[in-house]
Short mmCIF file of C-alpha atoms in Angstrom, two decimals:
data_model
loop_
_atom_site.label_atom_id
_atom_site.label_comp_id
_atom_site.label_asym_id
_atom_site.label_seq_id
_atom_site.Cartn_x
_atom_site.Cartn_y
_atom_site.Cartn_z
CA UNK N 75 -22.35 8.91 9.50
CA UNK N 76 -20.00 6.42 11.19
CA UNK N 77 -23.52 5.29 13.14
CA UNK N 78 -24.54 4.12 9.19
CA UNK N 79 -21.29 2.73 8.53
CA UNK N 80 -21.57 0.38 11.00
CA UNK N 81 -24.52 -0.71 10.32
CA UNK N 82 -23.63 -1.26 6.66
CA UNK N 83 -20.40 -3.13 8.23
CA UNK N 84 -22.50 -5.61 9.66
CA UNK N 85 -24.04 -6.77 6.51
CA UNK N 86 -20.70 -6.85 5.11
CA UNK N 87 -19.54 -8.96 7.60
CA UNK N 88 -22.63 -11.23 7.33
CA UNK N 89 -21.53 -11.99 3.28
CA UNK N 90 -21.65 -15.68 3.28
CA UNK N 91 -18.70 -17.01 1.49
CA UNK N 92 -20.11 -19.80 -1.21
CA UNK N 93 -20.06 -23.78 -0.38
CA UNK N 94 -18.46 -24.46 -3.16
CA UNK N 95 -15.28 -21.69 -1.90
CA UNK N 96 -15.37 -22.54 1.60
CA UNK N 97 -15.63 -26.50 0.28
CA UNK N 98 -13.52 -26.96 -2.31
CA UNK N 99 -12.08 -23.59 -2.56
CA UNK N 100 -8.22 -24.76 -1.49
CA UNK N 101 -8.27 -28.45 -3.47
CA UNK N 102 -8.74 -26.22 -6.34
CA UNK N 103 -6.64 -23.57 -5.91
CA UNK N 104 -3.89 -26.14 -4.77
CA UNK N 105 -4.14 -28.01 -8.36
CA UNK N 106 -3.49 -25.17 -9.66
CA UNK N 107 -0.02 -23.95 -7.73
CA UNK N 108 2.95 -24.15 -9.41
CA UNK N 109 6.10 -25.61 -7.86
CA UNK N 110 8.58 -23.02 -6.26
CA UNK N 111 11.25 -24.57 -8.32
CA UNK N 112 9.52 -23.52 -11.38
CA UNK N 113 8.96 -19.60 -9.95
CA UNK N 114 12.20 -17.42 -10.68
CA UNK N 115 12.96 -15.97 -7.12
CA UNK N 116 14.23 -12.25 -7.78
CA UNK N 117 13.37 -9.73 -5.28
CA UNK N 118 11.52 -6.76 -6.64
CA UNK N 119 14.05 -4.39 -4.87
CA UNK N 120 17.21 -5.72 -6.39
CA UNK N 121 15.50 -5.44 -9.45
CA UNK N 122 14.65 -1.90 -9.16
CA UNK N 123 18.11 -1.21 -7.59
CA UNK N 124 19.72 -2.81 -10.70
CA UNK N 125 17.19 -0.56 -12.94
CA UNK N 126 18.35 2.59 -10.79
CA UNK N 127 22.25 1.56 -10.90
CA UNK N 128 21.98 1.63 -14.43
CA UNK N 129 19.80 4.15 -15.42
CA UNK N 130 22.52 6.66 -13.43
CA UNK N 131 24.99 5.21 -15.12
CA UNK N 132 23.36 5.70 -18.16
CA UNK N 133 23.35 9.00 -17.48
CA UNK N 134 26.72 9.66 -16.56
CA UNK N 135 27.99 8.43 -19.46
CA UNK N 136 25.57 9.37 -21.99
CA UNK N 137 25.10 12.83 -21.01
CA UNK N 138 28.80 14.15 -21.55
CA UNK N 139 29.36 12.05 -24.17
CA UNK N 140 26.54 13.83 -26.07
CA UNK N 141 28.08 17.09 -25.51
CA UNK N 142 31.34 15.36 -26.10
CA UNK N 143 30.51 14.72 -29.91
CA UNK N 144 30.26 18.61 -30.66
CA UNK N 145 33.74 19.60 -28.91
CA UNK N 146 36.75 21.09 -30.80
CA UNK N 147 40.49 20.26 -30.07
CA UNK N 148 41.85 22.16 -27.07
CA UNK N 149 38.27 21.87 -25.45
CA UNK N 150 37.84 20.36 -22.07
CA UNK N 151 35.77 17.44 -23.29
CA UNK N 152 37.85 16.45 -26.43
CA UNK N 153 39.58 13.99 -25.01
CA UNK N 154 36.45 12.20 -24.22
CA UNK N 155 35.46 12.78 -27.55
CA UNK N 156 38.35 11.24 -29.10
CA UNK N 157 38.15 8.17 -26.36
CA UNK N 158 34.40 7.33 -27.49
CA UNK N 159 35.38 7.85 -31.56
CA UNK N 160 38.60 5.42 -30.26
CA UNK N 161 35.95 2.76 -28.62
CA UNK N 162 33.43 3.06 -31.74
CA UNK N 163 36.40 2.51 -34.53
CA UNK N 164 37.96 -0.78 -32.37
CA UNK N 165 34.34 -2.18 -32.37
CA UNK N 166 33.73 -1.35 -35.48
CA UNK N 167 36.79 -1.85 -37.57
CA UNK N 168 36.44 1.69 -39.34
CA UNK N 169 39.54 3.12 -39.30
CA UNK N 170 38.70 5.24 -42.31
CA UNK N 171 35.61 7.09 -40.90
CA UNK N 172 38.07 8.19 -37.76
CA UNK N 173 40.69 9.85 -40.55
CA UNK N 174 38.15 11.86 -41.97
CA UNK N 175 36.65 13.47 -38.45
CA UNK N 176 40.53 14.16 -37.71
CA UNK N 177 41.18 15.69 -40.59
CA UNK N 178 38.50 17.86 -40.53
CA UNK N 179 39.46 19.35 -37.76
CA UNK N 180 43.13 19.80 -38.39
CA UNK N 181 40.97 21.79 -41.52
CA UNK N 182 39.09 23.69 -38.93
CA UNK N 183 41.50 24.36 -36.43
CA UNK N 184 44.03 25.41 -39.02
CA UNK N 185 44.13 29.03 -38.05
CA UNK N 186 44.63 28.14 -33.89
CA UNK N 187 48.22 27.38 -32.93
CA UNK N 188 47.41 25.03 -29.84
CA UNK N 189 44.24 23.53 -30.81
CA UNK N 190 45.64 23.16 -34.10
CA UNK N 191 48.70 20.89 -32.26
CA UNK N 192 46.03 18.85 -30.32
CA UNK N 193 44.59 18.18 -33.74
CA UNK N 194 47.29 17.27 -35.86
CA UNK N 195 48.43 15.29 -32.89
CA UNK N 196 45.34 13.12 -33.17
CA UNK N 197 44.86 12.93 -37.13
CA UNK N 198 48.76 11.67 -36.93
CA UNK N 199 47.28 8.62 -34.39
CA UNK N 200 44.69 7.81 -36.56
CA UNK N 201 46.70 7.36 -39.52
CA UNK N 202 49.25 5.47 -38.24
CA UNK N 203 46.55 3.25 -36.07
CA UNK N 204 44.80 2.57 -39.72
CA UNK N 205 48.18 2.07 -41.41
CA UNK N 206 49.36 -0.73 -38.96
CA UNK N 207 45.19 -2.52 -39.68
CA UNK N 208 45.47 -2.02 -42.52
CA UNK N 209 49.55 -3.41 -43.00
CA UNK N 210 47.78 -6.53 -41.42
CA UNK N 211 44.82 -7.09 -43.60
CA UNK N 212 44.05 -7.56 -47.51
CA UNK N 213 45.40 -6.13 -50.67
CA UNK N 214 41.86 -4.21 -50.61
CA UNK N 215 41.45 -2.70 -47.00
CA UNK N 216 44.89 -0.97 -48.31
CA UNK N 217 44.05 0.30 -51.28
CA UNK N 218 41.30 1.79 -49.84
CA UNK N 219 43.47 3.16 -46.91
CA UNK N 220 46.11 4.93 -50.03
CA UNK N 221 42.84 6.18 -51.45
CA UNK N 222 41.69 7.97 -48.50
CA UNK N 223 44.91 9.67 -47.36
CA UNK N 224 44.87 10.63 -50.78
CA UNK N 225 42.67 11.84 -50.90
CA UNK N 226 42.97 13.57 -47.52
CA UNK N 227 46.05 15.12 -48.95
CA UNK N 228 44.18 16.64 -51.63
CA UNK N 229 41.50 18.39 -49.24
CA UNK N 230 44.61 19.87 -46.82
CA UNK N 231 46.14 21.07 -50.17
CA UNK N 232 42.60 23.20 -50.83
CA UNK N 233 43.01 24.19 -47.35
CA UNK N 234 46.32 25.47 -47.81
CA UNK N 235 44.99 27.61 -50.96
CA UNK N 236 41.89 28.58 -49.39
CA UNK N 237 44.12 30.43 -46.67
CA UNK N 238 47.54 31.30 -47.51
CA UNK N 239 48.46 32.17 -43.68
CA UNK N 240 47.92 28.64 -43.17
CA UNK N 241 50.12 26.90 -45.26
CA UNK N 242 53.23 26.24 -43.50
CA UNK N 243 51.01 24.68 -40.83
CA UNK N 244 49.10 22.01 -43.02
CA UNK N 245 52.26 21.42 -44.87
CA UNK N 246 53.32 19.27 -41.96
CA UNK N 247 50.22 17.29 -42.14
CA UNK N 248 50.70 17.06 -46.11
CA UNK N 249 53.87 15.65 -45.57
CA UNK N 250 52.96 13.72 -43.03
CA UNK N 251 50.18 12.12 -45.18
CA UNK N 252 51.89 11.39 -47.71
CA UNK N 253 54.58 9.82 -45.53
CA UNK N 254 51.91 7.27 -44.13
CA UNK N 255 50.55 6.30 -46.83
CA UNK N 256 53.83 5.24 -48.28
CA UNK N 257 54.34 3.27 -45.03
CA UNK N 258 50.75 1.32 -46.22
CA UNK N 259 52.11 -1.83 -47.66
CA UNK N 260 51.36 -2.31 -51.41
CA UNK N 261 51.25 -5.63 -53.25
CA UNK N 262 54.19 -4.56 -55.02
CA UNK N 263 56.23 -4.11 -52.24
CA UNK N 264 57.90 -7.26 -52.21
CA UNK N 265 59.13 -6.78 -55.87
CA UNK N 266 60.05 -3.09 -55.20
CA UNK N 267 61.82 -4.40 -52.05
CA UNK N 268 63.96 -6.58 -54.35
CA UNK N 269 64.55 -3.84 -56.49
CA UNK N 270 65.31 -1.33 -53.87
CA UNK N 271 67.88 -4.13 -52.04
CA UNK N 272 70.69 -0.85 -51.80
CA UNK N 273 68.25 -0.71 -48.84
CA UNK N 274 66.33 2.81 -50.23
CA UNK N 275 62.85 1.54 -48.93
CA UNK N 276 59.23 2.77 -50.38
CA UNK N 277 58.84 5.33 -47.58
CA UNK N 278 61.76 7.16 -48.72
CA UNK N 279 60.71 6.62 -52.58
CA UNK N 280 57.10 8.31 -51.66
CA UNK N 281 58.50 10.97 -49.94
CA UNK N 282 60.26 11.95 -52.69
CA UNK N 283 57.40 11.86 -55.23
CA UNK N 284 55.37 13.78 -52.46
CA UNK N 285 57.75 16.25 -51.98
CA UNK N 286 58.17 16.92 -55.52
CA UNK N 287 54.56 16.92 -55.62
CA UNK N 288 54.49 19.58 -52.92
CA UNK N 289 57.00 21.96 -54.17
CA UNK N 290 54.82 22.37 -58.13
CA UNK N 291 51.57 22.88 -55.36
CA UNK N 292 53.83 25.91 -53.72
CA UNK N 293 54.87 26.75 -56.93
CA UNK N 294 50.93 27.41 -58.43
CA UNK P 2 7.80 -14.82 15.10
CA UNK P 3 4.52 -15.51 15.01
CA UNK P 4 1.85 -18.40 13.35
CA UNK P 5 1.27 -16.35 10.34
CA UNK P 6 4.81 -15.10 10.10
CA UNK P 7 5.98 -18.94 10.38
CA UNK P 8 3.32 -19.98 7.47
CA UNK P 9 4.72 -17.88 5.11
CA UNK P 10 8.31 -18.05 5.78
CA UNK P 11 7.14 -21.80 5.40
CA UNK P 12 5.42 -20.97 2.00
CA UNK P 13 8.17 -19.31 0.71
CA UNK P 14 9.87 -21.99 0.96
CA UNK P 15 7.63 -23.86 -1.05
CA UNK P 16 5.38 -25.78 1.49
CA UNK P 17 1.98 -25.49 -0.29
CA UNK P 18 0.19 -26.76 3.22
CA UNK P 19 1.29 -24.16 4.91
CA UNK P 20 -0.22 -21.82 2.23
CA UNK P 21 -3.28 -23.73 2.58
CA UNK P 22 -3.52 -22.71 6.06
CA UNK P 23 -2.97 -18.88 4.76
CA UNK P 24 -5.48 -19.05 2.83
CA UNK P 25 -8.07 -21.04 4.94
CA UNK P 26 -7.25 -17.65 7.38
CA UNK P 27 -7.92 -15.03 4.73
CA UNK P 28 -10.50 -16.99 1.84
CA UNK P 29 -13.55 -15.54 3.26
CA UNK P 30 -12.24 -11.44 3.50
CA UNK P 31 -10.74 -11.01 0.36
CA UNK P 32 -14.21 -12.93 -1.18
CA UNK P 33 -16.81 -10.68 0.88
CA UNK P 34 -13.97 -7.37 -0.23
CA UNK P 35 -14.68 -8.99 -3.60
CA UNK P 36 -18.23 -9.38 -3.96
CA UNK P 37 -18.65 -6.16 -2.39
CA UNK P 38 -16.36 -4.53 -5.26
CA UNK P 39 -18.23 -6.30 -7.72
CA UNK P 40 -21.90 -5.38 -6.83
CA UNK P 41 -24.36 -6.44 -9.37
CA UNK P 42 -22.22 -9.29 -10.65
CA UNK P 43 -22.35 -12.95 -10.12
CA UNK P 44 -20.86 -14.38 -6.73
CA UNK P 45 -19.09 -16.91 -8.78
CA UNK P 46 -17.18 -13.74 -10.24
CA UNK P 47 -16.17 -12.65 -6.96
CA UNK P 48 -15.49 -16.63 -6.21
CA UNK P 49 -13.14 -16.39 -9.50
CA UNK P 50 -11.24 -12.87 -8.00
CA UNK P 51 -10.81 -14.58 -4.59
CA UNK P 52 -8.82 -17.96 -6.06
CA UNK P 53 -6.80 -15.71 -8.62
CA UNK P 54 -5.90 -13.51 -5.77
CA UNK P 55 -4.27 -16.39 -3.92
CA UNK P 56 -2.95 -18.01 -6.80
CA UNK P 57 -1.01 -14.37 -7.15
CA UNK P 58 -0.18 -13.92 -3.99
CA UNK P 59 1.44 -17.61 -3.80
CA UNK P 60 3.58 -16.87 -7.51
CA UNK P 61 4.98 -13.24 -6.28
CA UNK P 62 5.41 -14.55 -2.14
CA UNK P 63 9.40 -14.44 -2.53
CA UNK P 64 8.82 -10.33 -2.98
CA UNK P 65 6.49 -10.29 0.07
CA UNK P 66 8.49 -8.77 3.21
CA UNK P 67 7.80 -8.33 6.58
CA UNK P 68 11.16 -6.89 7.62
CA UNK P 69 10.16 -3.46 5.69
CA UNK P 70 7.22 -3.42 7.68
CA UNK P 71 4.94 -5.38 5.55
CA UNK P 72 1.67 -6.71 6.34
CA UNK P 73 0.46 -9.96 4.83
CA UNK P 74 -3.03 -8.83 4.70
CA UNK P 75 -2.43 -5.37 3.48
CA UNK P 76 -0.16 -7.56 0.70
CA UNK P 77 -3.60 -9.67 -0.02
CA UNK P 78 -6.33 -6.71 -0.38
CA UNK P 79 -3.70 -5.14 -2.74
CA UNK P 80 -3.66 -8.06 -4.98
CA UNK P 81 -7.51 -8.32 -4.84
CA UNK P 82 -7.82 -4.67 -5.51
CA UNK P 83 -5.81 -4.52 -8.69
CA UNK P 84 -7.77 -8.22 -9.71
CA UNK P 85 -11.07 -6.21 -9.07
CA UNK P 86 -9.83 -3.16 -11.20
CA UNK P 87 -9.02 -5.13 -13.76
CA UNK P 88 -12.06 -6.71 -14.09
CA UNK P 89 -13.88 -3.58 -13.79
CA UNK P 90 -12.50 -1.99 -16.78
CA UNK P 91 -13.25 -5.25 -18.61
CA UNK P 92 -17.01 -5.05 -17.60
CA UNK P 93 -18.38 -1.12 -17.16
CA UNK P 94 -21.67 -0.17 -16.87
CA UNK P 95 -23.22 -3.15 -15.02
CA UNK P 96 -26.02 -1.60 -13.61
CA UNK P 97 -26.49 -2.41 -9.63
CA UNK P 98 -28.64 -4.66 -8.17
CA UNK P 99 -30.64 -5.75 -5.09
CA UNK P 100 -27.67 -7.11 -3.35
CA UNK P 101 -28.66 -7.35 0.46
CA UNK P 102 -30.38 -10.91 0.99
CA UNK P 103 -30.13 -10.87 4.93
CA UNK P 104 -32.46 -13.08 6.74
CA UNK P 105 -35.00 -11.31 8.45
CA UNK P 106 -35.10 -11.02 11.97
CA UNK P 107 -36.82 -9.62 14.78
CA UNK P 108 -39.20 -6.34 13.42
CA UNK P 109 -39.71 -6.25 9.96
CA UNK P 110 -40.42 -2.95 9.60
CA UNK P 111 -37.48 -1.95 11.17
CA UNK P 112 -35.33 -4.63 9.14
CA UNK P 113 -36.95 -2.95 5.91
CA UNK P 114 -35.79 0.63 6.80
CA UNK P 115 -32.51 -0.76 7.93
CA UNK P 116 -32.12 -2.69 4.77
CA UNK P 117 -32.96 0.62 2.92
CA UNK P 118 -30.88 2.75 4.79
CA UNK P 119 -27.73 0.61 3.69
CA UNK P 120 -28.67 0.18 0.11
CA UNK P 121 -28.59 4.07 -0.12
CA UNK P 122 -24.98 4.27 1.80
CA UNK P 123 -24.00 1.46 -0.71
CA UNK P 124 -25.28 2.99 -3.15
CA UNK P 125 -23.35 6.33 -1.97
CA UNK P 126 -20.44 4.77 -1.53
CA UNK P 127 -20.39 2.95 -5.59
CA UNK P 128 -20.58 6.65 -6.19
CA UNK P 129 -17.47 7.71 -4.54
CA UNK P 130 -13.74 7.47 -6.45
CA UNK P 131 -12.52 4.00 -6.31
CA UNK P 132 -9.68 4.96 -3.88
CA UNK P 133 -12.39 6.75 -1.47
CA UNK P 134 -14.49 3.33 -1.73
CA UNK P 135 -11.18 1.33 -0.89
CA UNK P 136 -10.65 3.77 2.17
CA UNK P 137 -14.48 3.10 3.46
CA UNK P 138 -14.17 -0.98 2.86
CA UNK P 139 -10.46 -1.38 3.99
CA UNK P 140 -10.87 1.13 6.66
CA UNK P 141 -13.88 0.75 8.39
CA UNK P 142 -15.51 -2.28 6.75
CA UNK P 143 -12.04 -4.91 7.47
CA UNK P 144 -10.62 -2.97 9.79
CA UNK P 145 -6.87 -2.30 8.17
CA UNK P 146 -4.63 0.26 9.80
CA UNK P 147 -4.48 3.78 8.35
CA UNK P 148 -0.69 2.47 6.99
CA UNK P 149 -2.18 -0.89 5.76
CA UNK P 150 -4.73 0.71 3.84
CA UNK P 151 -1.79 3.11 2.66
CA UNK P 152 0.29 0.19 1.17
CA UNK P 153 -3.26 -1.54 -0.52
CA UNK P 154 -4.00 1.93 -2.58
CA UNK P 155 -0.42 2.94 -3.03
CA UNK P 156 -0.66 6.73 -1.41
CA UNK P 157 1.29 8.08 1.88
CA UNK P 158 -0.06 7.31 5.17
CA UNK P 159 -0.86 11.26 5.52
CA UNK P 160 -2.58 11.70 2.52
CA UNK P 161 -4.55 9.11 3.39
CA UNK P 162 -5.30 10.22 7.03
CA UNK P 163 -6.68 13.90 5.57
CA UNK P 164 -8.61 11.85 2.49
CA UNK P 165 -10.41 9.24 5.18
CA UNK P 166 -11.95 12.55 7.24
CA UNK P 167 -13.46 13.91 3.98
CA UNK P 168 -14.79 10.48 2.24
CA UNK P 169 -16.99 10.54 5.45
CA UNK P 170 -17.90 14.42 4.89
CA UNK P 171 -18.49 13.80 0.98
CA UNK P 172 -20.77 10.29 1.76
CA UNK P 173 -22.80 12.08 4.12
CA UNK P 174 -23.40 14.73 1.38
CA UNK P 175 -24.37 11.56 -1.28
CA UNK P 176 -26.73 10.62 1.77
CA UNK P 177 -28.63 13.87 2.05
CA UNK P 178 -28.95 14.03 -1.93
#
């Protein structure tokens, strides 16, 4: 067989190369080479090292913060979970959204002591992070904040009659609600400020409502 | 370092004479490992392959390396090979035609059986996978080492070694057919 090859490798070594290529072949080809200056000079393998550098970090990032977005208070990844939600509501302004995933777990973590601390911990630092946003921005960004932790109030207070053991535990979140939300500057402030000048300040004026509030939702 | 080494540390460098010289060195292989590819088409096909191949290699020299172990040629004949793939899929079925045109000499007779004796290996050898062709042309036809060839088809040097003793096994089998 390798008799035939060579024999076959002779005529391919006999393949005349055209005039016209062995010619002109290069005064042709030269016209047509572009300047180095003009070629971008990046070596394939830092390419593909870059690539692979961030692919794994991709990965290392991606993957626990996946498993990150399903985790409870008082679970090992929570933190990370509450670091991402932390990144996500600086970028994207929404204070709001981050209330509501705290508060729902202060809801679902009612009837667990510690995880239920961890919880209420973190629903208290998204409150006051929206309250001092929103003491900074328009008449409108804090009405909408007083609407929400109203609203927020409202849902611990089913809570609360949803499961009686629970109570005393959202109660502290209640009040401290309701305590935020009079620390959300209104546009009647000023004028109230004037009126209060004894120094008595809002706060104190909503805690009293709320607290009056609270006591005809213990006594139903 | 040597000539060839110097020319293209040269053309890297943007010195389009010295790339002239590279390619007055290698024009007339990667053209014959052309037209052989591209039996039953037009030279000025294969004539078309070769200048793109340069053209190529010149744009993408900067990624070319011969600290890793890279050889220039082996660099070439991959950059004709994917050319000549790519042209393949553009144009299937060509049917294949009388390509030897040697110049008789000495016994015709024995020129004719000769002549008929390598149409049928090259027609055994269009029949073979395209890597299995590259291994026969690369191999035995320009001579590459067993890890030049390896870099031009993109397998390990191994694989290759095991796949070069049975393309000669499987063409002599297309022979006896």
């Amino acid at each position: 067989m390798e008799e035939k090859l060579e024999g076959l490798k002779k005529e391919y070594l006999k393949t005349e190369t055209p005039d016209y290529l062995a010619n002109y072949g290069w005064l042709n080809l030269q016209s047509r080479l572009p300047d180095q200056k003009e070629l971008v000079h990046l070596p394939l393998v830092y390419v593909r090292r870059v690539i692979l550098a961030f692919s794994i970090l991709l990965i290392i990032f991606t993957v626990p913060l996946t498993f990150a977005q399903t985790s409870k208070p008082g679970q090992s990844l929570y933190p990370l979970k509450i670091a991402s939600d932390r990144v996500t509501t600086k970028i994207t302004g929404d204070y709001i959204s981050n209330i509501e995933k705290r508060a729902q777990e202060v809801i679902e973590t009612s009837d667990n002591g510690s995880s239920f601390d961890e919880a209420a911990s973190q629903y208290r630092k998204a409150t006051d992070n929206a309250k001092n946003k929103a003491n900074l921005e328009d008449e409108q960004k804090k009405q909408e904040l007083k609407k929400k932790l109203e609203e927020q109030e409202k849902k611990f207070q089913e809570a609360q009659n949803v499961n009686q053991k629970n109570q005393n535990r959202l109660e502290q979140v209640v009040e401290q609600t309701r305590q935020t939300r009079g620390e959300v500057k209104g546009e009647n402030d000023s004028q109230k400020g004037q009126q209060n000048s004894n120094g008595e300040d809002n706060r104190g004026e909503n805690n009293n409502n709320g607290k009056e509030h609270s006591n005809g939702n213990n006594g139903d | 370092m040597n000539d060839l080494s110097q020319l293209i540390t040269k053309a890297k460098g943007g010195d389009k004479d010295a790339f002239g010289q590279i390619y007055n060195l290698f024009a007339r292989r990667i053209f014959r490992y052309c037209q052989f590819n591209l039996t039953g088409q037009r030279s000025e096909e294969a004539q078309d392959l070769c200048q793109e191949t340069f053209l190529k290699a010149y744009k993408s020299i900067s990624s070319f390396s011969e600290r890793k172990g890279g050889s220039f040629q082996a660099y070439l004949f991959r950059i004709a090979r994917n050319l000549i793939i790519d042209s393949s899929r553009k144009k299937k079925d060509i049917p294949l035609k009388e390509y030897l045109s040697i110049e008789a000499e000495g016994d015709l007779d024995e020129q004719i059986d000769k002549k008929q004796e390598n149409q049928k290996l090259k027609e055994a050898i269009n029949k073979l996978p395209e890597i299995e062709r590259q291994i026969v042309i690369l191999r035995y036809f320009e001579e590459l080492t067993t890890a030049e060839v390896a870099r031009v088809i993109g397998k390990r040097e191994g694989a290759l070694r095991v796949r070069s003793h049975r393309v000669l096994k499987k063409l002599k089998d297309l022979m006896e057919e």
